[in-house]
CSV table of C-alpha atoms and ligand atoms in Angstrom, one decimal:
chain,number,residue,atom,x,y,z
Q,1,UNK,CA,0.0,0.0,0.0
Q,2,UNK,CA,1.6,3.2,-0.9
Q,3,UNK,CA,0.6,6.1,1.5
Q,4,UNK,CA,3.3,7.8,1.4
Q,5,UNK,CA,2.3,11.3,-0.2
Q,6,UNK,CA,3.3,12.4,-3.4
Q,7,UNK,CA,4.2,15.2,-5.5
Q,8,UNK,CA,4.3,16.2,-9.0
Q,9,UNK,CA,7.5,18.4,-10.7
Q,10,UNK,CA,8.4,19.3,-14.0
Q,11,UNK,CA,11.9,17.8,-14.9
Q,12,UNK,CA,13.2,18.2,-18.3
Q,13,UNK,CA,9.7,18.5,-19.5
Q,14,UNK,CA,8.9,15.3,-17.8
Q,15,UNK,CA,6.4,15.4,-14.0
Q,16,UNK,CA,8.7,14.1,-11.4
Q,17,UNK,CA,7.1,12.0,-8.1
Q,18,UNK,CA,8.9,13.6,-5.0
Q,19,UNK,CA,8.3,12.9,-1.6
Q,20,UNK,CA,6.1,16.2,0.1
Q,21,UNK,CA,8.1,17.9,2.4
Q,22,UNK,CA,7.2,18.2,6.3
Q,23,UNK,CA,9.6,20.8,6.6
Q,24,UNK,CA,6.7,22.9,4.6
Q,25,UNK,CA,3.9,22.2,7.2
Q,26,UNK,CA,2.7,25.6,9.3
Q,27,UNK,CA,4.2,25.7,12.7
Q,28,UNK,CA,1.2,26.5,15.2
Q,29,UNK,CA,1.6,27.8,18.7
Q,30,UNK,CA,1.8,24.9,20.5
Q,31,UNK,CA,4.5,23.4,18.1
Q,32,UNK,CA,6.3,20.3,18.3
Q,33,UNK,CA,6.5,19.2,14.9
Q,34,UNK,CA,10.8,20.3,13.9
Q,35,UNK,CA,13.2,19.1,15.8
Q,36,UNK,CA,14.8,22.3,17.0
Q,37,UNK,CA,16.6,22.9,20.1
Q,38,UNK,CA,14.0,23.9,22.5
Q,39,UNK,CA,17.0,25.5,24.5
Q,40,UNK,CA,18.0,27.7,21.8
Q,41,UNK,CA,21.4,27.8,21.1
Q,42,UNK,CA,24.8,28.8,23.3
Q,43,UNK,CA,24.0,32.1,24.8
Q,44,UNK,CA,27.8,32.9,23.4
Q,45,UNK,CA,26.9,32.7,19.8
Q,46,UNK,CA,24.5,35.8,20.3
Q,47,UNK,CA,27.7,38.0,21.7
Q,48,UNK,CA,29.5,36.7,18.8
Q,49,UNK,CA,27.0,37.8,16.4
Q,50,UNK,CA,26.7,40.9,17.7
Q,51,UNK,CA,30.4,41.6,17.3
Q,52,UNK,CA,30.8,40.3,13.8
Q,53,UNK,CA,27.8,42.3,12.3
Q,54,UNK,CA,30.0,44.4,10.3
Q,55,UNK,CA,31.7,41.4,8.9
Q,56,UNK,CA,28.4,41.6,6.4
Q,57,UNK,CA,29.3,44.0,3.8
Q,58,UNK,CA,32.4,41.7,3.1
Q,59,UNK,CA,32.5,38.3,1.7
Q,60,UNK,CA,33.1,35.5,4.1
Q,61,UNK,CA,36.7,33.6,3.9
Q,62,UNK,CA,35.6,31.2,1.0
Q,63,UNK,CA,37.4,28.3,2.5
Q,64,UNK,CA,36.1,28.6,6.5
Q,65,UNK,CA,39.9,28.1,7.4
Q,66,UNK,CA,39.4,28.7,11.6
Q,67,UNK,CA,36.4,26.7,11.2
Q,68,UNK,CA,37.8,23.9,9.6
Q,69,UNK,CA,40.5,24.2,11.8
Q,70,UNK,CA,38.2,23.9,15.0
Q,71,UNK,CA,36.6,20.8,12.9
Q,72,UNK,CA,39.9,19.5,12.1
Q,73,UNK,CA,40.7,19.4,15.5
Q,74,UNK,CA,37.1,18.1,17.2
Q,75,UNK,CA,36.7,15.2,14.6
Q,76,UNK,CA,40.8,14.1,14.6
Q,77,UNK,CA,41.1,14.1,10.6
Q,78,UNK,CA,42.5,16.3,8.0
Q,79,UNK,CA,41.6,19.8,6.9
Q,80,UNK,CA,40.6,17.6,3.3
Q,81,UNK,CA,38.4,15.2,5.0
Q,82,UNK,CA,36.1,17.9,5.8
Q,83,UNK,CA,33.5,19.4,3.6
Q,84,UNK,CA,30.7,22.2,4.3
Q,85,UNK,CA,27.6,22.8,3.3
Q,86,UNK,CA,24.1,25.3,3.6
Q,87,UNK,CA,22.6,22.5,6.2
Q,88,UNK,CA,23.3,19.0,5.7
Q,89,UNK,CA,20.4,18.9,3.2
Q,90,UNK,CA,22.5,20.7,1.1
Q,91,UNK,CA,25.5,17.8,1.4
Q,92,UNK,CA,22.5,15.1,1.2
Q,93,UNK,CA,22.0,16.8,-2.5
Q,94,UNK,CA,25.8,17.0,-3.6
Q,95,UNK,CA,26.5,13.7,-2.5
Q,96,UNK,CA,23.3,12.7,-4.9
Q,97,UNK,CA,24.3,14.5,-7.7
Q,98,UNK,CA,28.0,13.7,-8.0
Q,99,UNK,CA,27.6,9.9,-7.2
Q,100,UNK,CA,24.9,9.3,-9.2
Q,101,UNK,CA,23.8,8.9,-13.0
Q,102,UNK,CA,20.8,8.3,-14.7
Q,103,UNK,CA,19.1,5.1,-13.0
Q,104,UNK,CA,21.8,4.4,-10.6
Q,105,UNK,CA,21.2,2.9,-7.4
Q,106,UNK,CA,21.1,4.0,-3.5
Q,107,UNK,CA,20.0,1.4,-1.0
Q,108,UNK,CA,18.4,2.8,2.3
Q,109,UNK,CA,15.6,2.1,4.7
Q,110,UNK,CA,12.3,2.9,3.5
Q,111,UNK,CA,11.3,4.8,7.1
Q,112,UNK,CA,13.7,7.5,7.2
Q,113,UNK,CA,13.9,11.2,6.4
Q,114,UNK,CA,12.2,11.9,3.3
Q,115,UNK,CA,14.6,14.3,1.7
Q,116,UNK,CA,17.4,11.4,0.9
Q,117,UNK,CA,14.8,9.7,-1.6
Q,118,UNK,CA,14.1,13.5,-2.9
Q,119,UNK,CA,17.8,14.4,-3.7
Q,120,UNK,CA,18.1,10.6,-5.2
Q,121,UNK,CA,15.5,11.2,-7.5
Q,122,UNK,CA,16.3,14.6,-8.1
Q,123,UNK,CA,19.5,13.5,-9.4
Q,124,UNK,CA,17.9,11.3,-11.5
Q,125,UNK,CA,18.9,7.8,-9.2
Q,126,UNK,CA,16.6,5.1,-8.1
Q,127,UNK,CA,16.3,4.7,-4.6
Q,128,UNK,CA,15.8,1.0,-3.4
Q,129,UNK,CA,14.0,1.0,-0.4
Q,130,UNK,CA,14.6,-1.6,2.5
Q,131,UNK,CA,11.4,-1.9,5.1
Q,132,UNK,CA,12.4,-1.5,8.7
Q,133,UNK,CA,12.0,-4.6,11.2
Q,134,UNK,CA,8.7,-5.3,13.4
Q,135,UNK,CA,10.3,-2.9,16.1
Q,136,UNK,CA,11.5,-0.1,13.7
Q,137,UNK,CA,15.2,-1.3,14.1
Q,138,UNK,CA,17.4,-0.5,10.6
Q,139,UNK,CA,17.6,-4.2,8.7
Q,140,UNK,CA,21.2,-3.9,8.1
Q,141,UNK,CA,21.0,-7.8,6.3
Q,142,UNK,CA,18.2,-6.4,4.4
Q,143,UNK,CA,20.1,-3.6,2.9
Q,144,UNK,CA,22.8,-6.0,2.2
Q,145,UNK,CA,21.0,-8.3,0.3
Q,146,UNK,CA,19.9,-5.5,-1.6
Q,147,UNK,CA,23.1,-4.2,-2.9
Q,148,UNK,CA,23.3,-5.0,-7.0
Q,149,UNK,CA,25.9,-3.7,-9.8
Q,150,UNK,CA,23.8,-0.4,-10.0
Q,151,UNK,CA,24.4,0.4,-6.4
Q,152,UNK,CA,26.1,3.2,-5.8
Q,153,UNK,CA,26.2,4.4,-2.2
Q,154,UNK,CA,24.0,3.4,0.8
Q,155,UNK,CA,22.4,5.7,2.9
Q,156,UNK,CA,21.7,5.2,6.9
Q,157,UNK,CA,20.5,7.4,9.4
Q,158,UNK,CA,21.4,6.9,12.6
Q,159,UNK,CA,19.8,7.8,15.2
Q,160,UNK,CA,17.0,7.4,12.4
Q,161,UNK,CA,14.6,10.2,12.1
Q,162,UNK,CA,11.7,9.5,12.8
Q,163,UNK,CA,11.9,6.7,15.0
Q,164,UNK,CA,14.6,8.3,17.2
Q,165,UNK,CA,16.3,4.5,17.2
Q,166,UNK,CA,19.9,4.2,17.2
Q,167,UNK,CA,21.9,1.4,15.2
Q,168,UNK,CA,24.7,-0.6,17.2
Q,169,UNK,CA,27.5,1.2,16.3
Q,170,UNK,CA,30.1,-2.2,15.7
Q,171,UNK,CA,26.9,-3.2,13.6
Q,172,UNK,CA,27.3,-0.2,11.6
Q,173,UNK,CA,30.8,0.0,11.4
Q,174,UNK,CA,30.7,-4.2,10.3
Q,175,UNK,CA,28.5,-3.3,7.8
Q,176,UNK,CA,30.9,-0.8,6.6
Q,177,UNK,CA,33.3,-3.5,6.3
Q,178,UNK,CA,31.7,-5.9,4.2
Q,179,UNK,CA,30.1,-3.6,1.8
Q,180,UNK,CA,33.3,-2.0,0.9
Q,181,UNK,CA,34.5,-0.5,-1.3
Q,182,UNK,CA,30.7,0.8,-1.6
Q,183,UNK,CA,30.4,4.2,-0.1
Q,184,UNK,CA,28.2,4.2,2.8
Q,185,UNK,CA,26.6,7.7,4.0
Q,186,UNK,CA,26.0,7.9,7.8
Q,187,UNK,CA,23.5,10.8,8.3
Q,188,UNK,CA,24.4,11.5,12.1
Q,189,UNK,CA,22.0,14.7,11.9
Q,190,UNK,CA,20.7,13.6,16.2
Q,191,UNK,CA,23.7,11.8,17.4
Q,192,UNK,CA,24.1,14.3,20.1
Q,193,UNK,CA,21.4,13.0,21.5
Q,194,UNK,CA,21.8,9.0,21.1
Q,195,UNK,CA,23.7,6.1,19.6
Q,196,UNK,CA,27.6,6.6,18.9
Q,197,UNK,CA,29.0,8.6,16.3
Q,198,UNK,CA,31.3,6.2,13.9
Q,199,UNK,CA,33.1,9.0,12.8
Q,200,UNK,CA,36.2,7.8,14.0
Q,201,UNK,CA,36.5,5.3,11.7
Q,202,UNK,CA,36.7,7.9,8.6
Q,203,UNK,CA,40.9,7.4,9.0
Q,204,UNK,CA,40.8,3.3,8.4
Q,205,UNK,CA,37.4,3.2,6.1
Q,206,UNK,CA,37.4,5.1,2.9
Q,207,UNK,CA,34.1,4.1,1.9
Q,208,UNK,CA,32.8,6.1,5.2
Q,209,UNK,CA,31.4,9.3,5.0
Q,210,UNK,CA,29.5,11.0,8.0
Q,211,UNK,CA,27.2,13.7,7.9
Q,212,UNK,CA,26.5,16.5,10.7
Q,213,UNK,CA,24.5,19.1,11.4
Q,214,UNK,CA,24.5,22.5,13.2
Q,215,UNK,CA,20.9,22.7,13.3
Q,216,UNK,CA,19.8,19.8,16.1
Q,217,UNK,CA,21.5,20.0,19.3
Q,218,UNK,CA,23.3,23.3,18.3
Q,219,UNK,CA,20.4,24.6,17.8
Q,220,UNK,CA,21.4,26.9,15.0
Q,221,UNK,CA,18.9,25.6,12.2
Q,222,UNK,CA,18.1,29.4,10.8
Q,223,UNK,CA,22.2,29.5,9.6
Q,224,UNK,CA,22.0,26.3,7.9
Q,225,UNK,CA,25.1,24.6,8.5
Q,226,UNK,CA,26.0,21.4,7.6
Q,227,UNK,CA,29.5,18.8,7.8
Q,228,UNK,CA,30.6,16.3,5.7
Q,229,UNK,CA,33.5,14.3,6.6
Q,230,UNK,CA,35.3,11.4,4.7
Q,231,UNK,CA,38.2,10.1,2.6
Q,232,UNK,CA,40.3,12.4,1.4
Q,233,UNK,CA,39.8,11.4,-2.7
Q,234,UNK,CA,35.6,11.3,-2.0
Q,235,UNK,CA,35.7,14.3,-0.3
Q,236,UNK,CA,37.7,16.3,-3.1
Q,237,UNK,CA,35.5,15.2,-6.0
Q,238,UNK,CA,32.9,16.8,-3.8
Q,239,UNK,CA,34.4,19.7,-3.2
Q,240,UNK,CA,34.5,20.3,-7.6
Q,241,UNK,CA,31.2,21.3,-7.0
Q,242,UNK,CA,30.5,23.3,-4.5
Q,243,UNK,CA,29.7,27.4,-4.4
Q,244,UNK,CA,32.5,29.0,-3.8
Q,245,UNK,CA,31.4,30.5,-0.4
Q,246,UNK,CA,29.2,28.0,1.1
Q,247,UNK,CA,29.1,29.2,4.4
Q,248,UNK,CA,28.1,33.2,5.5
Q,249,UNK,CA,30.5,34.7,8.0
Q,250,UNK,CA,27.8,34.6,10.8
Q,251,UNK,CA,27.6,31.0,10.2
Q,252,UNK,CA,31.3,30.1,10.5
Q,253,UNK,CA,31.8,32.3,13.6
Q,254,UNK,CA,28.5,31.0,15.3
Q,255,UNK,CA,29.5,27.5,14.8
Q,256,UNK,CA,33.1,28.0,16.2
Q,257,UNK,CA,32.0,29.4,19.1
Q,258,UNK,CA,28.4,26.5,19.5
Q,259,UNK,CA,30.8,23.7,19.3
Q,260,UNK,CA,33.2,25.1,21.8
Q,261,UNK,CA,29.9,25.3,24.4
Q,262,UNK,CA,30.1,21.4,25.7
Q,263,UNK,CA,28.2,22.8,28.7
Q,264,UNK,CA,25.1,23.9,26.6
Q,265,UNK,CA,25.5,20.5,24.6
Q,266,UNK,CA,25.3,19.0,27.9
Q,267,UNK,CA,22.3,20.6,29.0
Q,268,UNK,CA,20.2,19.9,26.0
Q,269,UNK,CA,20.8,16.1,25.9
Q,270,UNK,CA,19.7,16.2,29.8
Q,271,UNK,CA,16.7,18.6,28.8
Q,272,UNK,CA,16.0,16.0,25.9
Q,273,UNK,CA,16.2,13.1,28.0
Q,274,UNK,CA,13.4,14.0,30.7
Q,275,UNK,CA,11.4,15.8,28.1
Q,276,UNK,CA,11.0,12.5,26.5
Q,277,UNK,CA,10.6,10.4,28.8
Q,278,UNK,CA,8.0,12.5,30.2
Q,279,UNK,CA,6.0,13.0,27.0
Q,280,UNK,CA,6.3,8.8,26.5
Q,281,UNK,CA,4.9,8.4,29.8
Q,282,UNK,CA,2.2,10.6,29.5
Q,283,UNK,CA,1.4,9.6,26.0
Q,284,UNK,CA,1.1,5.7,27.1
Q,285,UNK,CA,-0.9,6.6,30.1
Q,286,UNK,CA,-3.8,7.8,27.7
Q,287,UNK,CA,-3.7,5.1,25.6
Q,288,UNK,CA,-1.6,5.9,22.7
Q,289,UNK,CA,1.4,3.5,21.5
Q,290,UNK,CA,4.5,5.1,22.4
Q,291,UNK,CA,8.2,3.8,20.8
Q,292,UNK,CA,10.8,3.8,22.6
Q,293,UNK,CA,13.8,6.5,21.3
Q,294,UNK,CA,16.5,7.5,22.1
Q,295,UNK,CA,16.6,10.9,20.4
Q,296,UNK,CA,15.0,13.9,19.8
Q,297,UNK,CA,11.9,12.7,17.8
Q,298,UNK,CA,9.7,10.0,19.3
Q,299,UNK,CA,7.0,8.1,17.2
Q,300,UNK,CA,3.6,7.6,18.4
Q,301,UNK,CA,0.8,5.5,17.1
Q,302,UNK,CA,-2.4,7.3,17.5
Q,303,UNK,CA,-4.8,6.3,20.3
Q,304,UNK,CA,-7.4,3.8,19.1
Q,305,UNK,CA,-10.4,6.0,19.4
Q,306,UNK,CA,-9.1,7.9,16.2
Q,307,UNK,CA,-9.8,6.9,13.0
Q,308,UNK,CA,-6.2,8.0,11.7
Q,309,UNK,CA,-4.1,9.7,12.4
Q,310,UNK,CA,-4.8,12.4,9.6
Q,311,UNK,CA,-7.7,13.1,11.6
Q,312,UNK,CA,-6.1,13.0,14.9
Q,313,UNK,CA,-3.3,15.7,13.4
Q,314,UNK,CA,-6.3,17.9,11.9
Q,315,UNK,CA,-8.0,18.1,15.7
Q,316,UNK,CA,-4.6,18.8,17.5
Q,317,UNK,CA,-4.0,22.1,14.3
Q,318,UNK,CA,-7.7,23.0,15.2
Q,319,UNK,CA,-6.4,23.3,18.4
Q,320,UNK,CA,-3.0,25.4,17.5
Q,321,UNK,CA,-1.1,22.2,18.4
Q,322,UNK,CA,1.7,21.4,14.9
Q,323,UNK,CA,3.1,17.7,14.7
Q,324,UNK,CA,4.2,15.9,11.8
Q,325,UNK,CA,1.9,13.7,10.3
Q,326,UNK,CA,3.6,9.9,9.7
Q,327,UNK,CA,2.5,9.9,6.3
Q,328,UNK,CA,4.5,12.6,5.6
Q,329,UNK,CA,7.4,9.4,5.8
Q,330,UNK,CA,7.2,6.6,3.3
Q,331,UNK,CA,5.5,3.1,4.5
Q,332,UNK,CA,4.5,4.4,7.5
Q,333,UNK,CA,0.5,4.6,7.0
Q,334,UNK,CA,-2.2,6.8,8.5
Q,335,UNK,CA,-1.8,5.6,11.8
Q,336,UNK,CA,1.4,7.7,13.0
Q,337,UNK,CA,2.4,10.8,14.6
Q,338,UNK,CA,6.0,12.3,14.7
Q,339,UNK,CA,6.7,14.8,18.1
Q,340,UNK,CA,10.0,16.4,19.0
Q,341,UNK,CA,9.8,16.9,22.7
Q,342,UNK,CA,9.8,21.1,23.9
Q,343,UNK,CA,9.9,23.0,27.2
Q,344,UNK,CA,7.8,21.2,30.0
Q,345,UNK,CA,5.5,24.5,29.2
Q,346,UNK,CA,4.7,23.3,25.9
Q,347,UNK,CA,4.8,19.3,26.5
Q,348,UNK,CA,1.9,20.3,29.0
Q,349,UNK,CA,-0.2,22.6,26.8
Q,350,UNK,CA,0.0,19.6,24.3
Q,351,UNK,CA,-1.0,17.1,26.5
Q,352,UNK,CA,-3.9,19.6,27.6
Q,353,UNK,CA,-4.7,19.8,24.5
Q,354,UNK,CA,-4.7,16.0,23.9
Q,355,UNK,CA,-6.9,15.6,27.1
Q,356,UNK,CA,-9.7,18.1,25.7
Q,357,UNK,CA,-9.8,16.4,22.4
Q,358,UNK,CA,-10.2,12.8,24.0
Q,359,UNK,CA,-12.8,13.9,26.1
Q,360,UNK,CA,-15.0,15.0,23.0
Q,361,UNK,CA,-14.6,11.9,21.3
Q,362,UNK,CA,-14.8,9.4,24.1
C,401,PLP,C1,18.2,13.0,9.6
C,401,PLP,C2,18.3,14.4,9.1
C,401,PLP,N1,19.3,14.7,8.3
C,401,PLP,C3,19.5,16.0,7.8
C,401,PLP,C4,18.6,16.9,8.2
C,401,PLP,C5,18.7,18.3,7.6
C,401,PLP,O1,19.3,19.2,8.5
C,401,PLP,P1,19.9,20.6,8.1
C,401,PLP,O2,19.7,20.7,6.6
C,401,PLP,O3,19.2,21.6,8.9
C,401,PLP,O4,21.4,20.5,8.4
C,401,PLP,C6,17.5,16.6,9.1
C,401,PLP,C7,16.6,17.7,9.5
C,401,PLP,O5,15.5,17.5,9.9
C,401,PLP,C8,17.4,15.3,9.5
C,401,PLP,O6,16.4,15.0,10.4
């Protein structure tokens, strides 16, 4: 059954199917629906700001030299294992368009983020989807098995969004092995929040590459940064193709200064943790099926009492409450809701929210 929502695009005169994007979906007052930081960001990026305002009527240093630097450093590889981008989705695209060719191949789960199977077919690849297990665990055999001569990279997401599950990361790293010399994309976009990074293993494994973002635990989404690291020969035929100034001098200030804030890191994945934990216990005592997660989105399967979760979604918007709707992720069905735990405030004034709307229907 294909639920997953569809869109049509013109593409050299031809309508392209791409996946509708969630990120579009109107954020309401009581919003849980992007995964932002609900801290904010370090307090020290906003004095950095500040200072570098009139850094904006120059052009920023094309190559982010202290940046990369400061990434050089954190990560423990060389200044040309690191790439950067406007956001990771802006990576997720390049990647896409230099790998592949007409009707090449990318293996990946089928429940992930949407956007990798929209850069894949907006490169012109075909994305081969692999279903998730009964419990929403990545089937690394499954994606395995589906590795064929038009394969060209694979694609995992760990934690995966929107599941919030982690892969094991000698699993991962395993897999890695035995499907080299195949690149292998590791989207680490939440892995502030759970599962271990694998990024170490960029020096021995040329066939890695790791993605990071700026815009999750940093919470510096609005100056779209994004981090690619790898082997030294992948990473430069990416680099052929990039703008020359990827990254606005705000950006690479900000970012030094975010990354250099471990106590603020800290902090969120504490915030995170509770806020979670809270919303899943709260969410299971009224009846809807909560999965477990270890990140910063959690998946919920609608309380029985609603017919789908479309419906559920259009009550909670009546009531200025935003989620993301699980059919906004392929395979999923019209039974899902995706939530990225806030401030207690707001977890409260959703479950209010909740309470009112099951008291109407029960
Ligand atoms: C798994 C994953 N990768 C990448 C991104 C894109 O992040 P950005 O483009 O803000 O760096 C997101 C954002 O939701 C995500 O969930």
């Amino acid at each position: 059954m294909l639920t997953h929502r569809l869109k049509g695009r013109f593409f050299n005169g031809k309508i392209m199917k791409l996946p509708k994007l969630y990120a579009f979906n109107k954020k309401l007052e009581i919003d849980l629906s992007l995964s932002e930081n609900p801290l904010g960001c370090s307090p020290k990026v906003f004095r950095v700001l500040k200072k570098d305002i009139k850094k904006i009527v120059e052009y920023p240093d094309p190559t982010s030299s202290i940046l990369i630097s400061t990434l050089k450093k954190r990560f423990r590889v060389s200044k040309n294992q690191i790439l950067l981008g406007t956001g990771s989705e802006s990576l997720i695209d390049l990647v896409c368009r230099v790998l592949l060719r007409s009707k090449d191949e990318v293996v990946l789960p089928e429940l992930t983020f949407p956007l990798f199977e929209r850069a894949i077919l907006l490169a012109r690849g075909k994305p081969i989807f692999v279903k998730v297990k009964m419990n929403f665990q990545i089937d690394l055999e499954g994606i395995k098995a589906r590795i064929g001569k038009q394969t060209r990279f694979v694609i995992l997401c760990n934690p995966n969004n929107p599941t919030g599950k982690a892969i094991d990361r000698r699993r991962i790293l395993n897999f890695i092995k035995e499907v080299n010399p195949l690149p292998v994309l590791v989207d680490e976009a939440n892995i502030e929040f759970g599962g271990k990074s694998v990024v170490s293993a960029i020096k021995n494994q040329n066939n890695l590459l790791v993605l990071r973002t700026l815009s999750k635990a940093f919470g510096l989404a609005g100056l779209r940064v994004g981090v690619l690291l790898g082997s030294k020969p992948l990473i430069e035929k990416f680099k052929q193709f990039i703008q020359p100034f990827p990254l606005n001098s705000f950006a690479q200030s900000a970012v030094i200064t975010a990354l250099d804030d471990e106590k603020f890191i800290q902090k969120t994945r504490v915030l995170m943790e509770k806020e979670r934990n809270f919303l899943i216990d709260e969410l299971r005592k009224r009846e809807f099926m909560v999965f477990n997660s270890e990140a910063n989105n959690i998946l919920v399967e609608v309380n029985r009492l609603f017919p789908s979760a479309t419906k559920f979604v259009r009550l909670l918007n009546k009531n200025n409450v935003s989620v993301v709707n699980g059919k906004s992720f392929r395979g999923l069905g019209d039974r899902f809701i995706r939530i990225s735990p806030r401030l207690r405030k707001t977890n409260l004034a959703f479950l209010r929210v909740i309470d009112k709307i099951l008291a109407s229907v029960e």
